[in-house]
Structure formats: structure tokens, C-alpha cells
Amino acid sequence: MINKHPRLRRLALGALVSLAVALPAWATNPFTLRDIRVEGLQRVEPGTVFASLPFRVGDAFTEDQGSAAIRALFGLGLFSDVRLQVEGEVLVVIVEERPTVSEISFTGVREFDNEVLRRALRDVGLAEGRPFDRALADRAEQELKRQYLTRSMYAATVTATVTPLDRNRVNLNFNVVEGGITRIAELRIVGNQAFSESTLLSLFALDTGNWLSWYTRSDRYSRERLNADLETLRSYYLTRGFLEFTIDSTQVAITPDKGEMAITINITEGQRFVVSGVRLEGNYLGREEEFKSFVRIRVGQAYNAEEVSETVRAFGEHFGRFGFAFARVEAVPEINRENAQVAFVLRAEPSRRAFVRRIEIEGNERTRDEVIRREFRQLESAWYDGDRIRLSRDRVDRLGFFTQVTVDTREVPGAPDQVDLVVAVEERATGSLSIGAGYGQADGLSFVAGITQDNIFGSGHSLSLNVNTSRFNEQFVLSTTNPYFTVDGVSRTIDVFYRTSRPLSEQAGDYRLVTPGASIRFGVPFTETDTVFFGLGVEQTRIEPGAGLPLAFQQHMNAFGPSSISVPITVGWARDGRDSALVPTSGRLMRLNGELGLFGDTRYWRLSGQFQQYFPLTHQLTLAFNAEAGWGRGLGDKPFPVFKNFFGGGLGSVRGFEQGTLGGTSGIVGQPGALSYIGGSRMAVLNTEILAPFPGAGNDRTLRLFGFVDIGNVSDDFNQQSRFSDFRASAGVGISWLSPVGPLRIAYARPLRQFANDKPQSVQFQIGTTF
């Protein structure tokens, strides 16, 4: 071990030499200590030395105790030299303190922030204010080089310079010559016959570089990324019948100037096997037919390792439904190489039934335990139930507070029928910023912004503020949600808002629509996936007349006066079965919302619904549909309030048209022929998208390219004859990126069908939008 660590060897030899030199100074016959004196201390407290000595005044002193004392003092890491001297019956401990690091500085560092490097040095024991020796400086050099290796900068050199100061201090400077980035110039696979090399290399995250490598860094070597690619390669073969596939070696060569790297992967494919049969052996609790229904291995098809793993996992989960947490299931292959066939024997031993003693939570530094525990359907001191545990994990994951949620089963020592569940979470930043913008020839850029904290103070509550400070529309909305207003999981949401709107610039008007209000809404979970919402609100709508007032607003004033009160009662339902809320590839989302105005000055009803469906076409392509519809009418002899109209156009609706300008228009008081965009009481939108990884981004799902076709309209006249002829349509392409501040979507669209008064808008982008 010493041969592998020369610095440790030098340190050990130094200690032995010091010990050898010190031996004659105190080698003596045993005697009783009358006093102990320490010399040479500068910053170390005497009590630190006395506490490390294996003897006290009044003890008998021997040579063995002296040797132990020297070893203990060297072990503190505070001294470069330790000697013992005996003067009569007094023991003198003479020490030489190691210098203290006064300052650490860096020269030539551009790739890293200095604080990042300081944190790395602290991990090896080197920091300002700590004792210093040359071995630490050597370790620090190696650690800094390792940091550069993680950035594929193999030519980087690090040299430490130590400058002595007064009072036994030193300054430490690391001079870094970073050099260039070592890029992968060649990546090869040798030994493949069934699949082409280009097909196999397309599976890799590493490559020899492309036009997007500045973002993906795919041409920078990383041992972790290479291992992940090798696992992808192995999985590719094992799911296509190659049971005995092996990766024989991986050779990584670097040029003398350390500027380029070549990677060669040698493989042996082996035979391609077909499954000839599957049979069950062992104890299946008398439920063999039930377990057979979970077999995913297909007889007559090529061997597929994923099907075997899925079968074993499904068997284990089914045993877990009956409380057998330690069931052992093994898939044993019986290989017939002459016929290139393999049969599988599924052997099972359920072991013992267990109940859950405790549920322990780890990794939640900010989120309170109760926020996680209240999502659990598996209870402590109850029988182990695999279905409830999986449901609990999914419910915790759906909170959106964590990047990863895992539940592990841990045996309880001495209690074979008990287990503990360990819930490990990795928290993510739950605050988000939403920014939106659009560009039009007439109005230029317009912006909206919002800030949301979904897990404020770790309580699980959410608090959001949305602000629109555009020239024509202002909006301030403060919203807070308590997801567990009651212990049964009934949520409560309170909204307070203030909205004003003005006419668009070309209308040259100065009227305003002012709407302050507030609402409260409760969400009642009827099932694990279905939530029904009930709410009540109150809002005042005040029309401040002026030039450019739309006729629709004048008619509203004639019916209700310049100020009207609405008291909407809301009912809604939601079910979210998507595999991801941010980057979905499969599943569906459904929402229904109803609003009824029975009190106040207005009388109306308003319905809206949304349906999303995602279909994974291939491993990389996803087909997505989004449909939205809305309809509103006045009750009795009351007209439908104009400020309850639906709006369309822009991202989240029909792209290629300016936000809120789709469909309904109204004339303007005193301006014959002029029009104002006021939305409509009926709305229908259908979006279709094809999503694919961005070219050059590999398998990075956070950066995707999409093509789309949108159809929709907003109107007050959806009669049978004009329903489809009035619809607008557009098509285009876009980029979707899961950025650090939220989902970013940029779309370029061209109208396929438009009318005279429409306002096309080719480029639109938004941060925080979904579809």
C-alpha cells in the first residue's frame, strides 16, 4: 500500500526519523512524572496537546508511553515535528507547528469559478485557516487536474507555489495552464456483424462532434457517459436475441498533444436465440394461472432481456400484493446452441410475509416530512402492500417538488416479519419564472411575466404572482393553494386579481375595462386520479368610456350600467394520466370546467374543456393532440357578458395569429368600419404536433423539435353552415427546451387559412407554456 502512495511513504518515513531522533532524548528507566511542559506552541492550545497524551502528572512514565505520545501528536496533523525530553522527573514536549494557510489564489483559471475550485480543495483538506504541508499541496494539484478532466481538458497542468509569511503562515497559489479541450476524433465499434457501425453509434450520447456539440458536449470524453453508452449498446443487443453478447474491451487512446482522443470498442455478438418455451417452478401460492398472466416473454420470438426483466419484476410485484416483500424470482435460461433456442424456467420462492414497521424519509432538506407522509397510502404497522407502495411513490412524485423519488425496502434486524420503507427524495427548485413575448409588425414586442413558488417554506403550499404590464392589457393575479386544507386531501385555492385592458394602438381609443375580484376554490379528490373542484367568486367589471369604445361594450353598459357585479359559481373536474407534466411522451390529460352566474347583475353559464393525448410512435418520435372547446350563453333575457368571452390566437391556441385576436370582432362607437377584437362566446381549437429530438442533441429529451398544424376559431356564430368555413388554420415548426426557468417554446408559423381582419404573427415564444 505504501508503494502505491509515495507521499504517504515520505510522511511515514519522516515520522519514523523524528521518532528515532527523539528516542535518545527521553529513553530512560520508568519514573513518576512530576510535571509536563510543552514548548514550541504558537496557535495550538496547550490543552489540545495535553488531551492527546496517554499519561498525566503522577503517572509512571515508560518508553512505550513516549512512543504512543509521539504517534498521537503526529496524528493530530498539526505538527511537522515532535520531540520528547526528560529533565529529571519533568517531561518536556517540544513541537514544531505546521504552517497555516493564509490565502489560496489561482492564476490562469478561465473554465471554472474560483469558488468551485476552493470547494474541491476543501474536500481534500486544504482550506484557508487550516494547517498545511507539502503532501496536501500535492493532493490539491491532483484534485484540480481531476476537475479539469471532468471537462475533457486533459492537457491542463497545475503547479502549486508556496510563499512563506510571518507568524508561520503561507500563501498558496495554483498556476493553471488550461490548454485546449480534448475532443473525440474517432469512435469505432469492432466485431459487429448483425448491425452496421453507424446504427450502433447512433445509440451513443458520445460522438465525434456536430454543429450542436457546443451545447450537448457530445464530443467530450467522459467515463460516466461512455459507461452509459456501453450499457445502451448492451441493451440494444440483449433485446434483439443476442443472449451471449459481450463487450470484450474498451480502448481509449489520446494523441501526444492531448488534443484528440480515439475510442475503440471491441464486441462479440454471439448467436441470436429464439425463445422456445417458458415454465414455472416453485411456490406460487396456488395462483399459477394468475402469475402466468404476467409473463411477458414471447415464445417463438427473439430473446428480449427487457421482457425477461419485466416478467421477473411483475412476479415480484404480484407477490408484494399479498405481503411477501422478500419474494425471490429467478429466470433461469436453458440454452440449446445447436438450434439457437433458449427456454426459461421461472423459479419463485415467496419467503415470508411481512408488515411495515416504519416509513423513513431521506433527502428532504426543505420539504417537511408531513408533506411527503400525507401522500402515502401504505401505512406503518400495516401489512406490506406492493400496490399501495407504488401508488404512494407515484403520488409523492406527482407533487412536482422532487427530481427523483425512490422507495427501498430494508429488513429489520432480528425481526424477519418486519420491514422498514426508506423514501429517498432529491429536491428540486420549486420556484419558477414565466416569461412570454410575441412580435407583430404593428405592436412590436409585448411581454408578460409571473413568478410561482410551489413549495413555499417546504409546506407544500403554492404561492404565485402573475403580472402583465403590456401597453394595452394589465393584469395582477395573486394566488395561493393549500393542497391539504383538510386532512382528507381537500385543497383550497384563493385568487385575488386586478385586470385592466385598453384598445390596441391602431384603434386610437382611450377607454378602459377594469375588473377587480377574488375567488375561492376547493378541490375534492374522489379517486386517486380524479379531482372535482367547487368554487365561488365575486368580481366587479367597470367600463370607463372613451374614444374607440367597441359597440359590444356599449351594449353591455346599456344592459347592466357602467359597473356590474358577477358572482360566479364554478365546478370542474381533472384527470392527469401523462407520464410527465413537463416532457410527456404518452398518456392523456382531461379537464372540464363550468361557471354559473346566478347572483349579482349578470346571469350566464360558461363551459370549457381540454383533452390531450400523447402517442409514442417510436423511441424518439411522439404524436400529440390537444383539443379545447368552450361555450357560453346568457340566462333568461340577460346577454352573455362580453368580458366572459373566450379568446384565441397565439401560443397555446392557434399559432401564427396574434394573441387574443382570433375570431370575434365588434364595431367601434363613432368610427364606422373600424373593428375591435373582443373574442367570442364559443371557441374550438385543435392542435396536432410531431415531437422529435433536436438534431445533434442525441437522446436529450429536454431539447426537442416539433412540427405542428393548428385549427380553431372563436366566434358568436357557430351555426351548422359556417362552423368549419370560419375556422383559421396554420402550420409551422418550433423548438421546445426545458430551460432552467421553465419550459421554453419558440414557434414559427404561417397561416393556412385567414381572413381580411386577421393579424398574422410569424414568430412567437413563451417560457412556461405547455402545449
PDB file of C-alpha atoms in Angstrom, residues 549-739:
ATOM      1  CA  LEU A 549     -65.288  52.072 -27.338  1.00  0.00           C
ATOM      2  CA  PRO A 550     -66.465  48.815 -29.011  1.00  0.00           C
ATOM      3  CA  LEU A 551     -70.184  48.536 -29.695  1.00  0.00           C
ATOM      4  CA  ALA A 552     -70.264  45.292 -27.677  1.00  0.00           C
ATOM      5  CA  PHE A 553     -69.109  47.203 -24.573  1.00  0.00           C
ATOM      6  CA  GLN A 554     -71.691  49.928 -25.206  1.00  0.00           C
ATOM      7  CA  GLN A 555     -74.407  47.268 -25.412  1.00  0.00           C
ATOM      8  CA  HIS A 556     -73.149  45.779 -22.120  1.00  0.00           C
ATOM      9  CA  MET A 557     -73.363  49.219 -20.489  1.00  0.00           C
ATOM     10  CA  ASN A 558     -76.890  49.623 -21.804  1.00  0.00           C
ATOM     11  CA  ALA A 559     -77.893  46.303 -20.228  1.00  0.00           C
ATOM     12  CA  PHE A 560     -76.004  46.460 -16.903  1.00  0.00           C
ATOM     13  CA  GLY A 561     -74.743  50.002 -16.498  1.00  0.00           C
ATOM     14  CA  PRO A 562     -71.055  51.100 -16.480  1.00  0.00           C
ATOM     15  CA  SER A 563     -70.334  48.873 -13.458  1.00  0.00           C
ATOM     16  CA  SER A 564     -71.657  45.363 -12.919  1.00  0.00           C
ATOM     17  CA  ILE A 565     -71.182  42.707 -10.250  1.00  0.00           C
ATOM     18  CA  SER A 566     -70.810  38.996 -11.045  1.00  0.00           C
ATOM     19  CA  VAL A 567     -70.852  36.141  -8.532  1.00  0.00           C
ATOM     20  CA  PRO A 568     -69.659  33.056 -10.487  1.00  0.00           C
ATOM     21  CA  ILE A 569     -70.113  29.553  -9.108  1.00  0.00           C
ATOM     22  CA  THR A 570     -67.532  27.184 -10.584  1.00  0.00           C
ATOM     23  CA  VAL A 571     -67.417  23.393 -10.900  1.00  0.00           C
ATOM     24  CA  GLY A 572     -64.579  21.468 -12.529  1.00  0.00           C
ATOM     25  CA  TRP A 573     -63.050  18.028 -12.987  1.00  0.00           C
ATOM     26  CA  ALA A 574     -59.488  16.978 -13.866  1.00  0.00           C
ATOM     27  CA  ARG A 575     -57.640  13.744 -14.570  1.00  0.00           C
ATOM     28  CA  ASP A 576     -53.934  13.678 -15.451  1.00  0.00           C
ATOM     29  CA  GLY A 577     -52.528  10.381 -16.728  1.00  0.00           C
ATOM     30  CA  ARG A 578     -49.487  11.708 -18.592  1.00  0.00           C
ATOM     31  CA  ASP A 579     -46.110  10.130 -17.925  1.00  0.00           C
ATOM     32  CA  SER A 580     -44.624  13.588 -17.361  1.00  0.00           C
ATOM     33  CA  ALA A 581     -46.077  17.039 -16.880  1.00  0.00           C
ATOM     34  CA  LEU A 582     -43.063  18.738 -18.495  1.00  0.00           C
ATOM     35  CA  VAL A 583     -41.883  16.328 -21.214  1.00  0.00           C
ATOM     36  CA  PRO A 584     -44.816  13.954 -21.860  1.00  0.00           C
ATOM     37  CA  THR A 585     -44.477  11.092 -24.345  1.00  0.00           C
ATOM     38  CA  SER A 586     -47.564   9.031 -23.506  1.00  0.00           C
ATOM     39  CA  GLY A 587     -50.845   9.240 -21.608  1.00  0.00           C
ATOM     40  CA  ARG A 588     -53.657  11.766 -21.541  1.00  0.00           C
ATOM     41  CA  LEU A 589     -54.891  14.825 -19.702  1.00  0.00           C
ATOM     42  CA  MET A 590     -58.594  15.722 -19.369  1.00  0.00           C
ATOM     43  CA  ARG A 591     -60.209  18.801 -17.853  1.00  0.00           C
ATOM     44  CA  LEU A 592     -63.777  20.116 -17.644  1.00  0.00           C
ATOM     45  CA  ASN A 593     -64.791  23.453 -16.127  1.00  0.00           C
ATOM     46  CA  GLY A 594     -68.193  25.014 -15.642  1.00  0.00           C
ATOM     47  CA  GLU A 595     -69.112  28.505 -14.479  1.00  0.00           C
ATOM     48  CA  LEU A 596     -72.588  29.638 -13.492  1.00  0.00           C
ATOM     49  CA  GLY A 597     -73.642  33.206 -12.739  1.00  0.00           C
ATOM     50  CA  LEU A 598     -76.918  33.231 -10.766  1.00  0.00           C
ATOM     51  CA  PHE A 599     -76.339  36.182  -8.453  1.00  0.00           C
ATOM     52  CA  GLY A 600     -75.314  39.761  -8.975  1.00  0.00           C
ATOM     53  CA  ASP A 601     -76.096  41.804 -12.068  1.00  0.00           C
ATOM     54  CA  THR A 602     -75.218  39.159 -14.687  1.00  0.00           C
ATOM     55  CA  ARG A 603     -76.884  35.787 -15.435  1.00  0.00           C
ATOM     56  CA  TYR A 604     -74.973  33.312 -17.585  1.00  0.00           C
ATOM     57  CA  TRP A 605     -73.340  29.901 -17.890  1.00  0.00           C
ATOM     58  CA  ARG A 606     -69.933  29.037 -19.344  1.00  0.00           C
ATOM     59  CA  LEU A 607     -68.400  25.613 -20.127  1.00  0.00           C
ATOM     60  CA  SER A 608     -64.875  24.740 -21.222  1.00  0.00           C
ATOM     61  CA  GLY A 609     -62.941  21.532 -21.667  1.00  0.00           C
ATOM     62  CA  GLN A 610     -59.497  20.279 -22.674  1.00  0.00           C
ATOM     63  CA  PHE A 611     -58.236  16.911 -23.895  1.00  0.00           C
ATOM     64  CA  GLN A 612     -54.589  15.993 -24.518  1.00  0.00           C
ATOM     65  CA  GLN A 613     -53.299  12.668 -25.805  1.00  0.00           C
ATOM     66  CA  TYR A 614     -49.705  11.575 -26.425  1.00  0.00           C
ATOM     67  CA  PHE A 615     -48.732   8.552 -28.547  1.00  0.00           C
ATOM     68  CA  PRO A 616     -45.117   7.269 -28.652  1.00  0.00           C
ATOM     69  CA  LEU A 617     -44.647   6.437 -32.357  1.00  0.00           C
ATOM     70  CA  THR A 618     -41.038   5.303 -31.928  1.00  0.00           C
ATOM     71  CA  HIS A 619     -38.367   5.578 -29.258  1.00  0.00           C
ATOM     72  CA  GLN A 620     -37.731   9.156 -30.410  1.00  0.00           C
ATOM     73  CA  LEU A 621     -40.965  10.347 -32.073  1.00  0.00           C
ATOM     74  CA  THR A 622     -44.135  11.369 -30.241  1.00  0.00           C
ATOM     75  CA  LEU A 623     -47.505  12.262 -31.750  1.00  0.00           C
ATOM     76  CA  ALA A 624     -49.504  14.732 -29.644  1.00  0.00           C
ATOM     77  CA  PHE A 625     -53.076  16.015 -29.868  1.00  0.00           C
ATOM     78  CA  ASN A 626     -54.638  18.875 -27.933  1.00  0.00           C
ATOM     79  CA  ALA A 627     -58.309  19.801 -28.212  1.00  0.00           C
ATOM     80  CA  GLU A 628     -60.057  22.650 -26.402  1.00  0.00           C
ATOM     81  CA  ALA A 629     -63.613  23.889 -26.608  1.00  0.00           C
ATOM     82  CA  GLY A 630     -65.743  26.467 -24.823  1.00  0.00           C
ATOM     83  CA  TRP A 631     -69.283  27.708 -24.927  1.00  0.00           C
ATOM     84  CA  GLY A 632     -71.176  30.388 -23.020  1.00  0.00           C
ATOM     85  CA  ARG A 633     -74.687  31.853 -23.019  1.00  0.00           C
ATOM     86  CA  GLY A 634     -76.754  34.336 -21.080  1.00  0.00           C
ATOM     87  CA  LEU A 635     -79.634  33.170 -18.892  1.00  0.00           C
ATOM     88  CA  GLY A 636     -83.189  34.445 -19.233  1.00  0.00           C
ATOM     89  CA  ASP A 637     -83.289  37.779 -21.005  1.00  0.00           C
ATOM     90  CA  LYS A 638     -79.714  38.641 -19.986  1.00  0.00           C
ATOM     91  CA  PRO A 639     -77.000  38.695 -22.695  1.00  0.00           C
ATOM     92  CA  PHE A 640     -73.752  36.783 -22.240  1.00  0.00           C
ATOM     93  CA  PRO A 641     -71.290  39.179 -20.527  1.00  0.00           C
ATOM     94  CA  VAL A 642     -68.749  40.397 -23.066  1.00  0.00           C
ATOM     95  CA  PHE A 643     -65.928  40.218 -20.517  1.00  0.00           C
ATOM     96  CA  LYS A 644     -66.525  36.442 -20.160  1.00  0.00           C
ATOM     97  CA  ASN A 645     -65.704  35.852 -23.822  1.00  0.00           C
ATOM     98  CA  PHE A 646     -63.164  33.279 -24.969  1.00  0.00           C
ATOM     99  CA  PHE A 647     -60.063  34.398 -26.836  1.00  0.00           C
ATOM    100  CA  GLY A 648     -57.842  32.611 -29.317  1.00  0.00           C
ATOM    101  CA  GLY A 649     -54.633  33.002 -31.252  1.00  0.00           C
ATOM    102  CA  GLY A 650     -51.006  32.687 -30.218  1.00  0.00           C
ATOM    103  CA  LEU A 651     -49.124  30.000 -28.317  1.00  0.00           C
ATOM    104  CA  GLY A 652     -51.478  27.612 -26.566  1.00  0.00           C
ATOM    105  CA  SER A 653     -54.107  28.257 -29.234  1.00  0.00           C
ATOM    106  CA  VAL A 654     -53.761  28.742 -33.000  1.00  0.00           C
ATOM    107  CA  ARG A 655     -50.167  29.736 -33.602  1.00  0.00           C
ATOM    108  CA  GLY A 656     -49.395  32.160 -36.401  1.00  0.00           C
ATOM    109  CA  PHE A 657     -52.033  34.650 -35.225  1.00  0.00           C
ATOM    110  CA  GLU A 658     -51.503  37.334 -32.608  1.00  0.00           C
ATOM    111  CA  GLN A 659     -52.524  36.514 -29.061  1.00  0.00           C
ATOM    112  CA  GLY A 660     -56.232  37.151 -28.445  1.00  0.00           C
ATOM    113  CA  THR A 661     -57.051  38.347 -31.995  1.00  0.00           C
ATOM    114  CA  LEU A 662     -58.680  35.198 -33.355  1.00  0.00           C
ATOM    115  CA  GLY A 663     -62.337  35.300 -34.317  1.00  0.00           C
ATOM    116  CA  GLY A 664     -64.868  37.718 -32.849  1.00  0.00           C
ATOM    117  CA  THR A 665     -64.766  41.425 -33.608  1.00  0.00           C
ATOM    118  CA  SER A 666     -67.016  44.355 -32.837  1.00  0.00           C
ATOM    119  CA  GLY A 667     -67.626  47.722 -34.393  1.00  0.00           C
ATOM    120  CA  ILE A 668     -66.485  50.881 -32.620  1.00  0.00           C
ATOM    121  CA  VAL A 669     -68.756  53.656 -31.410  1.00  0.00           C
ATOM    122  CA  GLY A 670     -68.404  56.705 -33.658  1.00  0.00           C
ATOM    123  CA  GLN A 671     -65.946  55.024 -36.049  1.00  0.00           C
ATOM    124  CA  PRO A 672     -67.822  53.385 -38.924  1.00  0.00           C
ATOM    125  CA  GLY A 673     -65.893  50.493 -40.445  1.00  0.00           C
ATOM    126  CA  ALA A 674     -63.411  50.205 -37.571  1.00  0.00           C
ATOM    127  CA  LEU A 675     -63.192  46.900 -35.664  1.00  0.00           C
ATOM    128  CA  SER A 676     -62.110  45.779 -32.216  1.00  0.00           C
ATOM    129  CA  TYR A 677     -61.080  42.255 -31.119  1.00  0.00           C
ATOM    130  CA  ILE A 678     -63.422  41.118 -28.347  1.00  0.00           C
ATOM    131  CA  GLY A 679     -63.263  37.297 -28.535  1.00  0.00           C
ATOM    132  CA  GLY A 680     -66.494  35.340 -28.548  1.00  0.00           C
ATOM    133  CA  SER A 681     -68.866  33.150 -26.575  1.00  0.00           C
ATOM    134  CA  ARG A 682     -67.794  29.992 -28.411  1.00  0.00           C
ATOM    135  CA  MET A 683     -64.355  28.584 -29.026  1.00  0.00           C
ATOM    136  CA  ALA A 684     -62.838  25.452 -30.562  1.00  0.00           C
ATOM    137  CA  VAL A 685     -59.148  24.654 -31.108  1.00  0.00           C
ATOM    138  CA  LEU A 686     -57.330  21.513 -32.294  1.00  0.00           C
ATOM    139  CA  ASN A 687     -53.520  21.240 -32.188  1.00  0.00           C
ATOM    140  CA  THR A 688     -51.508  18.385 -33.683  1.00  0.00           C
ATOM    141  CA  GLU A 689     -47.776  18.015 -33.099  1.00  0.00           C
ATOM    142  CA  ILE A 690     -44.960  15.648 -34.013  1.00  0.00           C
ATOM    143  CA  LEU A 691     -42.120  15.890 -31.498  1.00  0.00           C
ATOM    144  CA  ALA A 692     -38.596  14.617 -32.118  1.00  0.00           C
ATOM    145  CA  PRO A 693     -35.162  15.062 -30.524  1.00  0.00           C
ATOM    146  CA  PHE A 694     -33.390  18.158 -31.756  1.00  0.00           C
ATOM    147  CA  PRO A 695     -30.860  17.266 -34.498  1.00  0.00           C
ATOM    148  CA  GLY A 696     -27.487  16.752 -32.886  1.00  0.00           C
ATOM    149  CA  ALA A 697     -28.860  16.632 -29.337  1.00  0.00           C
ATOM    150  CA  GLY A 698     -28.812  12.817 -29.154  1.00  0.00           C
ATOM    151  CA  ASN A 699     -31.319  11.413 -26.674  1.00  0.00           C
ATOM    152  CA  ASP A 700     -31.687  14.679 -24.758  1.00  0.00           C
ATOM    153  CA  ARG A 701     -35.464  14.898 -24.203  1.00  0.00           C
ATOM    154  CA  THR A 702     -35.215  18.380 -22.727  1.00  0.00           C
ATOM    155  CA  LEU A 703     -34.453  19.830 -26.174  1.00  0.00           C
ATOM    156  CA  ARG A 704     -36.914  18.840 -28.887  1.00  0.00           C
ATOM    157  CA  LEU A 705     -38.018  19.912 -32.344  1.00  0.00           C
ATOM    158  CA  PHE A 706     -41.692  19.866 -33.287  1.00  0.00           C
ATOM    159  CA  GLY A 707     -43.848  20.406 -36.315  1.00  0.00           C
ATOM    160  CA  PHE A 708     -47.494  21.365 -35.925  1.00  0.00           C
ATOM    161  CA  VAL A 709     -50.819  22.062 -37.570  1.00  0.00           C
ATOM    162  CA  ASP A 710     -53.390  24.185 -35.685  1.00  0.00           C
ATOM    163  CA  ILE A 711     -57.064  24.687 -36.464  1.00  0.00           C
ATOM    164  CA  GLY A 712     -59.512  26.803 -34.497  1.00  0.00           C
ATOM    165  CA  ASN A 713     -61.771  29.791 -34.163  1.00  0.00           C
ATOM    166  CA  VAL A 714     -63.553  31.999 -31.671  1.00  0.00           C
ATOM    167  CA  SER A 715     -66.972  33.338 -32.624  1.00  0.00           C
ATOM    168  CA  ASP A 716     -70.501  34.151 -31.597  1.00  0.00           C
ATOM    169  CA  ASP A 717     -71.951  32.329 -34.638  1.00  0.00           C
ATOM    170  CA  PHE A 718     -71.110  28.629 -34.782  1.00  0.00           C
ATOM    171  CA  ASN A 719     -74.123  27.611 -36.819  1.00  0.00           C
ATOM    172  CA  GLN A 720     -74.034  24.431 -38.848  1.00  0.00           C
ATOM    173  CA  GLN A 721     -73.387  26.212 -42.138  1.00  0.00           C
ATOM    174  CA  SER A 722     -70.410  28.334 -41.035  1.00  0.00           C
ATOM    175  CA  ARG A 723     -68.766  26.182 -38.388  1.00  0.00           C
ATOM    176  CA  PHE A 724     -65.877  24.901 -40.498  1.00  0.00           C
ATOM    177  CA  SER A 725     -65.713  27.623 -43.131  1.00  0.00           C
ATOM    178  CA  ASP A 726     -64.856  30.234 -40.479  1.00  0.00           C
ATOM    179  CA  PHE A 727     -62.035  28.227 -38.899  1.00  0.00           C
ATOM    180  CA  ARG A 728     -58.492  29.566 -39.125  1.00  0.00           C
ATOM    181  CA  ALA A 729     -55.592  27.205 -39.706  1.00  0.00           C
ATOM    182  CA  SER A 730     -51.822  27.425 -39.507  1.00  0.00           C
ATOM    183  CA  ALA A 731     -48.742  25.212 -39.723  1.00  0.00           C
ATOM    184  CA  GLY A 732     -45.149  25.586 -38.691  1.00  0.00           C
ATOM    185  CA  VAL A 733     -42.173  24.315 -36.749  1.00  0.00           C
ATOM    186  CA  GLY A 734     -40.774  25.069 -33.343  1.00  0.00           C
ATOM    187  CA  ILE A 735     -38.265  24.282 -30.629  1.00  0.00           C
ATOM    188  CA  SER A 736     -39.126  23.063 -27.138  1.00  0.00           C
ATOM    189  CA  TRP A 737     -36.497  23.361 -24.409  1.00  0.00           C
ATOM    190  CA  LEU A 738     -36.797  22.540 -20.717  1.00  0.00           C
ATOM    191  CA  SER A 739     -34.775  25.555 -19.632  1.00  0.00           C
TER     192      SER A 739
END
